[in-house]
Amino acid sequence: MPFDLGSLRLSSGEGRRIDVPIALEPVAFGGQTYAPDVDGDIPVTLDIARTTGQGYSLRLRYSVGLDGPCMRCLEPAREEVVIDSREVDQPGGSGDMNSPYVEDDVLDVEGWAREALVLALPTQIVCREDCAGLCAECGANLNQAGPDHSHPKPPDPRFEKLSELRFD
Ligand SMILES: [Zn+2]
Ligand SMILES: [Zn+2]
């Protein structure tokens, strides 16, 4: 649901804080899917201030837990993400002063909330900081297999060729 900023009828310099419920879709990240751990809507806190010159200064905050596979071992992982994002939309403004989420005084809260979430994600979602991941050879979970898990090194093909040589 887009939010109509104009309906607040703020005058220049005036501000308002409101909570808006949004529906948050699962997030695709690093080839995996992470789903919000709540059923239904997530409350998002919006701080809306009217700037001089008929613009808006906006702040969006919320937090959400995401459930999905650990990127190293594929066991269930959970990431708590705290989002705190700011936007400015100034008529006639350019670049940073022209929010992509505001169009004719209407704010795309969900679009903003979604993109701010992606930006707030860590580089990797893991089950725990020191997750050892999977064995590159056999795919065993190294958290369970332990540090002694190893495979005999395959013979180096160069030495194999050497052993075929005969010196008569
Ligand atoms: Zn893991
Ligand atoms: Zn292995």
PDB file of C-alpha atoms and ligand atoms in Angstrom:
ATOM      1  CA  MET A   1       0.000   0.000   0.000  1.00  0.00           C
ATOM      2  CA  PRO A   2       1.554   3.330  -1.029  1.00  0.00           C
ATOM      3  CA  PHE A   3       1.376   6.010   1.605  1.00  0.00           C
ATOM      4  CA  ASP A   4      -0.117   9.394   0.752  1.00  0.00           C
ATOM      5  CA  LEU A   5       2.223  11.958   2.309  1.00  0.00           C
ATOM      6  CA  GLY A   6      -0.033  14.776   1.187  1.00  0.00           C
ATOM      7  CA  SER A   7      -2.849  13.478   3.397  1.00  0.00           C
ATOM      8  CA  LEU A   8      -0.816  14.481   6.482  1.00  0.00           C
ATOM      9  CA  ARG A   9      -1.151  18.127   5.426  1.00  0.00           C
ATOM     10  CA  LEU A  10       2.152  19.076   7.002  1.00  0.00           C
ATOM     11  CA  SER A  11       3.273  22.642   6.729  1.00  0.00           C
ATOM     12  CA  SER A  12       6.896  23.618   6.196  1.00  0.00           C
ATOM     13  CA  GLY A  13       9.056  22.521   9.141  1.00  0.00           C
ATOM     14  CA  GLU A  14       6.364  20.304  10.591  1.00  0.00           C
ATOM     15  CA  GLY A  15       6.933  16.593  11.202  1.00  0.00           C
ATOM     16  CA  ARG A  16       5.037  13.490  12.131  1.00  0.00           C
ATOM     17  CA  ARG A  17       5.939   9.966  13.233  1.00  0.00           C
ATOM     18  CA  ILE A  18       3.657   7.178  12.146  1.00  0.00           C
ATOM     19  CA  ASP A  19       3.682   3.389  12.098  1.00  0.00           C
ATOM     20  CA  VAL A  20       2.734   1.773   8.824  1.00  0.00           C
ATOM     21  CA  PRO A  21       2.171  -1.976   8.441  1.00  0.00           C
ATOM     22  CA  ILE A  22       3.828  -3.438   5.377  1.00  0.00           C
ATOM     23  CA  ALA A  23       3.811  -6.847   3.751  1.00  0.00           C
ATOM     24  CA  LEU A  24       7.363  -8.054   3.267  1.00  0.00           C
ATOM     25  CA  GLU A  25       8.087 -10.660   0.606  1.00  0.00           C
ATOM     26  CA  PRO A  26      10.848 -13.246   1.091  1.00  0.00           C
ATOM     27  CA  VAL A  27      14.213 -11.885  -0.037  1.00  0.00           C
ATOM     28  CA  ALA A  28      16.373 -13.598  -2.666  1.00  0.00           C
ATOM     29  CA  PHE A  29      20.007 -13.283  -1.603  1.00  0.00           C
ATOM     30  CA  GLY A  30      23.131 -15.157  -2.677  1.00  0.00           C
ATOM     31  CA  GLY A  31      21.106 -17.769  -4.543  1.00  0.00           C
ATOM     32  CA  GLN A  32      18.975 -18.526  -1.463  1.00  0.00           C
ATOM     33  CA  THR A  33      15.641 -17.294  -0.176  1.00  0.00           C
ATOM     34  CA  TYR A  34      15.162 -15.698   3.221  1.00  0.00           C
ATOM     35  CA  ALA A  35      11.686 -15.305   4.649  1.00  0.00           C
ATOM     36  CA  PRO A  36      10.553 -12.838   7.309  1.00  0.00           C
ATOM     37  CA  ASP A  37       9.838 -14.727  10.534  1.00  0.00           C
ATOM     38  CA  VAL A  38       6.471 -13.066  11.059  1.00  0.00           C
ATOM     39  CA  ASP A  39       3.045 -13.978   9.823  1.00  0.00           C
ATOM     40  CA  GLY A  40       1.353 -10.963   8.350  1.00  0.00           C
ATOM     41  CA  ASP A  41       2.464  -7.388   8.301  1.00  0.00           C
ATOM     42  CA  ILE A  42       5.569  -5.807   9.783  1.00  0.00           C
ATOM     43  CA  PRO A  43       5.245  -2.435  11.493  1.00  0.00           C
ATOM     44  CA  VAL A  44       7.485   0.185   9.935  1.00  0.00           C
ATOM     45  CA  THR A  45       8.150   3.502  11.677  1.00  0.00           C
ATOM     46  CA  LEU A  46       8.158   6.512   9.393  1.00  0.00           C
ATOM     47  CA  ASP A  47       9.405   9.946  10.387  1.00  0.00           C
ATOM     48  CA  ILE A  48       8.048  12.431   7.930  1.00  0.00           C
ATOM     49  CA  ALA A  49       9.073  16.069   7.935  1.00  0.00           C
ATOM     50  CA  ARG A  50       8.048  18.760   5.498  1.00  0.00           C
ATOM     51  CA  THR A  51      11.003  20.754   4.263  1.00  0.00           C
ATOM     52  CA  THR A  52      10.914  24.312   3.094  1.00  0.00           C
ATOM     53  CA  GLY A  53      10.220  24.308  -0.602  1.00  0.00           C
ATOM     54  CA  GLN A  54       7.454  21.689  -0.497  1.00  0.00           C
ATOM     55  CA  GLY A  55       9.794  18.746  -0.072  1.00  0.00           C
ATOM     56  CA  TYR A  56       9.994  15.876   2.374  1.00  0.00           C
ATOM     57  CA  SER A  57      12.671  14.546   4.655  1.00  0.00           C
ATOM     58  CA  LEU A  58      11.942  10.929   5.448  1.00  0.00           C
ATOM     59  CA  ARG A  59      13.269   8.238   7.742  1.00  0.00           C
ATOM     60  CA  LEU A  60      12.196   4.599   7.720  1.00  0.00           C
ATOM     61  CA  ARG A  61      12.975   2.164  10.535  1.00  0.00           C
ATOM     62  CA  TYR A  62      12.088  -1.397  11.326  1.00  0.00           C
ATOM     63  CA  SER A  63      13.679  -4.658  12.287  1.00  0.00           C
ATOM     64  CA  VAL A  64      12.985  -8.127  11.031  1.00  0.00           C
ATOM     65  CA  GLY A  65      14.309 -11.642  11.536  1.00  0.00           C
ATOM     66  CA  LEU A  66      15.026 -13.571   8.355  1.00  0.00           C
ATOM     67  CA  ASP A  67      14.979 -17.360   8.191  1.00  0.00           C
ATOM     68  CA  GLY A  68      16.804 -19.325   5.518  1.00  0.00           C
ATOM     69  CA  PRO A  69      19.776 -21.592   4.876  1.00  0.00           C
ATOM     70  CA  CYS A  70      23.279 -20.847   6.143  1.00  0.00           C
ATOM     71  CA  MET A  71      25.353 -19.803   3.111  1.00  0.00           C
ATOM     72  CA  ARG A  72      28.212 -22.063   4.191  1.00  0.00           C
ATOM     73  CA  CYS A  73      26.610 -25.267   5.487  1.00  0.00           C
ATOM     74  CA  LEU A  74      22.962 -24.938   4.323  1.00  0.00           C
ATOM     75  CA  GLU A  75      21.610 -25.672   7.817  1.00  0.00           C
ATOM     76  CA  PRO A  76      18.874 -23.323   9.050  1.00  0.00           C
ATOM     77  CA  ALA A  77      20.155 -19.852   9.815  1.00  0.00           C
ATOM     78  CA  ARG A  78      18.568 -16.710  11.112  1.00  0.00           C
ATOM     79  CA  GLU A  79      19.587 -13.103  10.680  1.00  0.00           C
ATOM     80  CA  GLU A  80      18.238 -10.178  12.676  1.00  0.00           C
ATOM     81  CA  VAL A  81      18.319  -7.141  10.445  1.00  0.00           C
ATOM     82  CA  VAL A  82      17.862  -3.590  11.709  1.00  0.00           C
ATOM     83  CA  ILE A  83      16.922  -1.090   9.053  1.00  0.00           C
ATOM     84  CA  ASP A  84      17.373   2.643   9.408  1.00  0.00           C
ATOM     85  CA  SER A  85      17.147   4.482   6.109  1.00  0.00           C
ATOM     86  CA  ARG A  86      16.760   8.121   5.118  1.00  0.00           C
ATOM     87  CA  GLU A  87      15.466   9.804   2.008  1.00  0.00           C
ATOM     88  CA  VAL A  88      14.962  13.378   0.894  1.00  0.00           C
ATOM     89  CA  ASP A  89      12.576  14.409  -1.800  1.00  0.00           C
ATOM     90  CA  GLN A  90      12.765  17.997  -2.920  1.00  0.00           C
ATOM     91  CA  PRO A  91      10.782  19.231  -5.903  1.00  0.00           C
ATOM     92  CA  GLY A  92      13.254  20.252  -8.583  1.00  0.00           C
ATOM     93  CA  GLY A  93      15.977  18.417  -6.669  1.00  0.00           C
ATOM     94  CA  SER A  94      18.387  16.056  -8.333  1.00  0.00           C
ATOM     95  CA  GLY A  95      20.354  12.962  -7.340  1.00  0.00           C
ATOM     96  CA  ASP A  96      20.153  12.378  -3.583  1.00  0.00           C
ATOM     97  CA  MET A  97      17.545  15.097  -3.219  1.00  0.00           C
ATOM     98  CA  ASN A  98      15.076  13.267  -5.377  1.00  0.00           C
ATOM     99  CA  SER A  99      13.851  10.097  -3.699  1.00  0.00           C
ATOM    100  CA  PRO A 100      12.972   7.288  -6.110  1.00  0.00           C
ATOM    101  CA  TYR A 101      10.246   6.235  -3.666  1.00  0.00           C
ATOM    102  CA  VAL A 102       8.263   9.468  -3.766  1.00  0.00           C
ATOM    103  CA  GLU A 103       6.010  10.333  -6.678  1.00  0.00           C
ATOM    104  CA  ASP A 104       3.517  13.182  -6.441  1.00  0.00           C
ATOM    105  CA  ASP A 105       3.486  13.175  -2.611  1.00  0.00           C
ATOM    106  CA  VAL A 106       2.888   9.411  -2.569  1.00  0.00           C
ATOM    107  CA  LEU A 107       5.493   7.269  -0.821  1.00  0.00           C
ATOM    108  CA  ASP A 108       6.189   3.699  -1.924  1.00  0.00           C
ATOM    109  CA  VAL A 109       6.783   2.412   1.610  1.00  0.00           C
ATOM    110  CA  GLU A 110       7.061  -1.251   0.637  1.00  0.00           C
ATOM    111  CA  GLY A 111       9.479  -0.602  -2.204  1.00  0.00           C
ATOM    112  CA  TRP A 112      11.676   1.458   0.088  1.00  0.00           C
ATOM    113  CA  ALA A 113      11.432  -1.035   2.955  1.00  0.00           C
ATOM    114  CA  ARG A 114      12.406  -3.889   0.630  1.00  0.00           C
ATOM    115  CA  GLU A 115      15.422  -2.169  -0.918  1.00  0.00           C
ATOM    116  CA  ALA A 116      16.612  -0.840   2.429  1.00  0.00           C
ATOM    117  CA  LEU A 117      16.482  -4.392   3.749  1.00  0.00           C
ATOM    118  CA  VAL A 118      18.652  -5.712   0.922  1.00  0.00           C
ATOM    119  CA  LEU A 119      21.188  -2.936   1.596  1.00  0.00           C
ATOM    120  CA  ALA A 120      21.214  -3.755   5.316  1.00  0.00           C
ATOM    121  CA  LEU A 121      21.967  -7.459   4.818  1.00  0.00           C
ATOM    122  CA  PRO A 122      25.399  -8.737   5.836  1.00  0.00           C
ATOM    123  CA  THR A 123      27.699 -10.038   3.090  1.00  0.00           C
ATOM    124  CA  GLN A 124      26.862 -13.581   4.179  1.00  0.00           C
ATOM    125  CA  ILE A 125      24.068 -15.099   6.226  1.00  0.00           C
ATOM    126  CA  VAL A 126      25.513 -17.868   8.386  1.00  0.00           C
ATOM    127  CA  CYS A 127      24.212 -20.186  11.117  1.00  0.00           C
ATOM    128  CA  ARG A 128      27.015 -18.967  13.365  1.00  0.00           C
ATOM    129  CA  GLU A 129      30.016 -16.698  12.978  1.00  0.00           C
ATOM    130  CA  ASP A 130      32.542 -19.558  12.905  1.00  0.00           C
ATOM    131  CA  CYS A 131      30.520 -21.977  10.769  1.00  0.00           C
ATOM    132  CA  ALA A 132      33.036 -24.326   9.122  1.00  0.00           C
ATOM    133  CA  GLY A 133      30.854 -24.950   6.069  1.00  0.00           C
ATOM    134  CA  LEU A 134      30.828 -28.045   3.905  1.00  0.00           C
ATOM    135  CA  CYS A 135      33.746 -30.235   2.860  1.00  0.00           C
ATOM    136  CA  ALA A 136      34.705 -29.327  -0.705  1.00  0.00           C
ATOM    137  CA  GLU A 137      35.486 -33.008  -1.408  1.00  0.00           C
ATOM    138  CA  CYS A 138      32.498 -34.898  -0.061  1.00  0.00           C
ATOM    139  CA  GLY A 139      29.977 -32.283   1.062  1.00  0.00           C
ATOM    140  CA  ALA A 140      30.021 -33.366   4.710  1.00  0.00           C
ATOM    141  CA  ASN A 141      28.999 -30.731   7.241  1.00  0.00           C
ATOM    142  CA  LEU A 142      32.325 -29.789   8.811  1.00  0.00           C
ATOM    143  CA  ASN A 143      30.629 -28.468  11.951  1.00  0.00           C
ATOM    144  CA  GLN A 144      29.598 -32.058  12.679  1.00  0.00           C
ATOM    145  CA  ALA A 145      32.498 -33.892  11.045  1.00  0.00           C
ATOM    146  CA  GLY A 146      34.997 -31.967  13.154  1.00  0.00           C
ATOM    147  CA  PRO A 147      38.422 -30.516  12.443  1.00  0.00           C
ATOM    148  CA  ASP A 148      40.000 -33.922  11.784  1.00  0.00           C
ATOM    149  CA  HIS A 149      37.875 -34.531   8.722  1.00  0.00           C
ATOM    150  CA  SER A 150      40.133 -34.866   5.701  1.00  0.00           C
ATOM    151  CA  HIS A 151      40.686 -36.864   2.539  1.00  0.00           C
ATOM    152  CA  PRO A 152      43.902 -38.433   1.339  1.00  0.00           C
ATOM    153  CA  LYS A 153      45.351 -36.149  -1.288  1.00  0.00           C
ATOM    154  CA  PRO A 154      44.916 -37.516  -4.804  1.00  0.00           C
ATOM    155  CA  PRO A 155      48.271 -38.145  -6.436  1.00  0.00           C
ATOM    156  CA  ASP A 156      49.585 -35.207  -8.412  1.00  0.00           C
ATOM    157  CA  PRO A 157      49.063 -36.048 -12.106  1.00  0.00           C
ATOM    158  CA  ARG A 158      52.512 -34.687 -12.939  1.00  0.00           C
ATOM    159  CA  PHE A 159      54.169 -37.272 -10.721  1.00  0.00           C
ATOM    160  CA  GLU A 160      51.975 -39.976 -12.175  1.00  0.00           C
ATOM    161  CA  LYS A 161      53.383 -39.194 -15.601  1.00  0.00           C
ATOM    162  CA  LEU A 162      56.870 -39.328 -14.159  1.00  0.00           C
ATOM    163  CA  SER A 163      56.259 -42.773 -12.714  1.00  0.00           C
ATOM    164  CA  GLU A 164      55.297 -43.987 -16.163  1.00  0.00           C
ATOM    165  CA  LEU A 165      58.659 -43.002 -17.546  1.00  0.00           C
ATOM    166  CA  ARG A 166      61.151 -45.750 -17.822  1.00  0.00           C
ATOM    167  CA  PHE A 167      64.816 -45.228 -17.728  1.00  0.00           C
ATOM    168  CA  ASP A 168      66.331 -48.198 -19.448  1.00  0.00           C
TER     169      ASP A 168
HETATM  170 ZN    ZN B   1      26.485 -22.903   8.806  1.00  0.00          ZN
HETATM  171 ZN    ZN B   2      34.983 -34.621   3.125  1.00  0.00          ZN
END
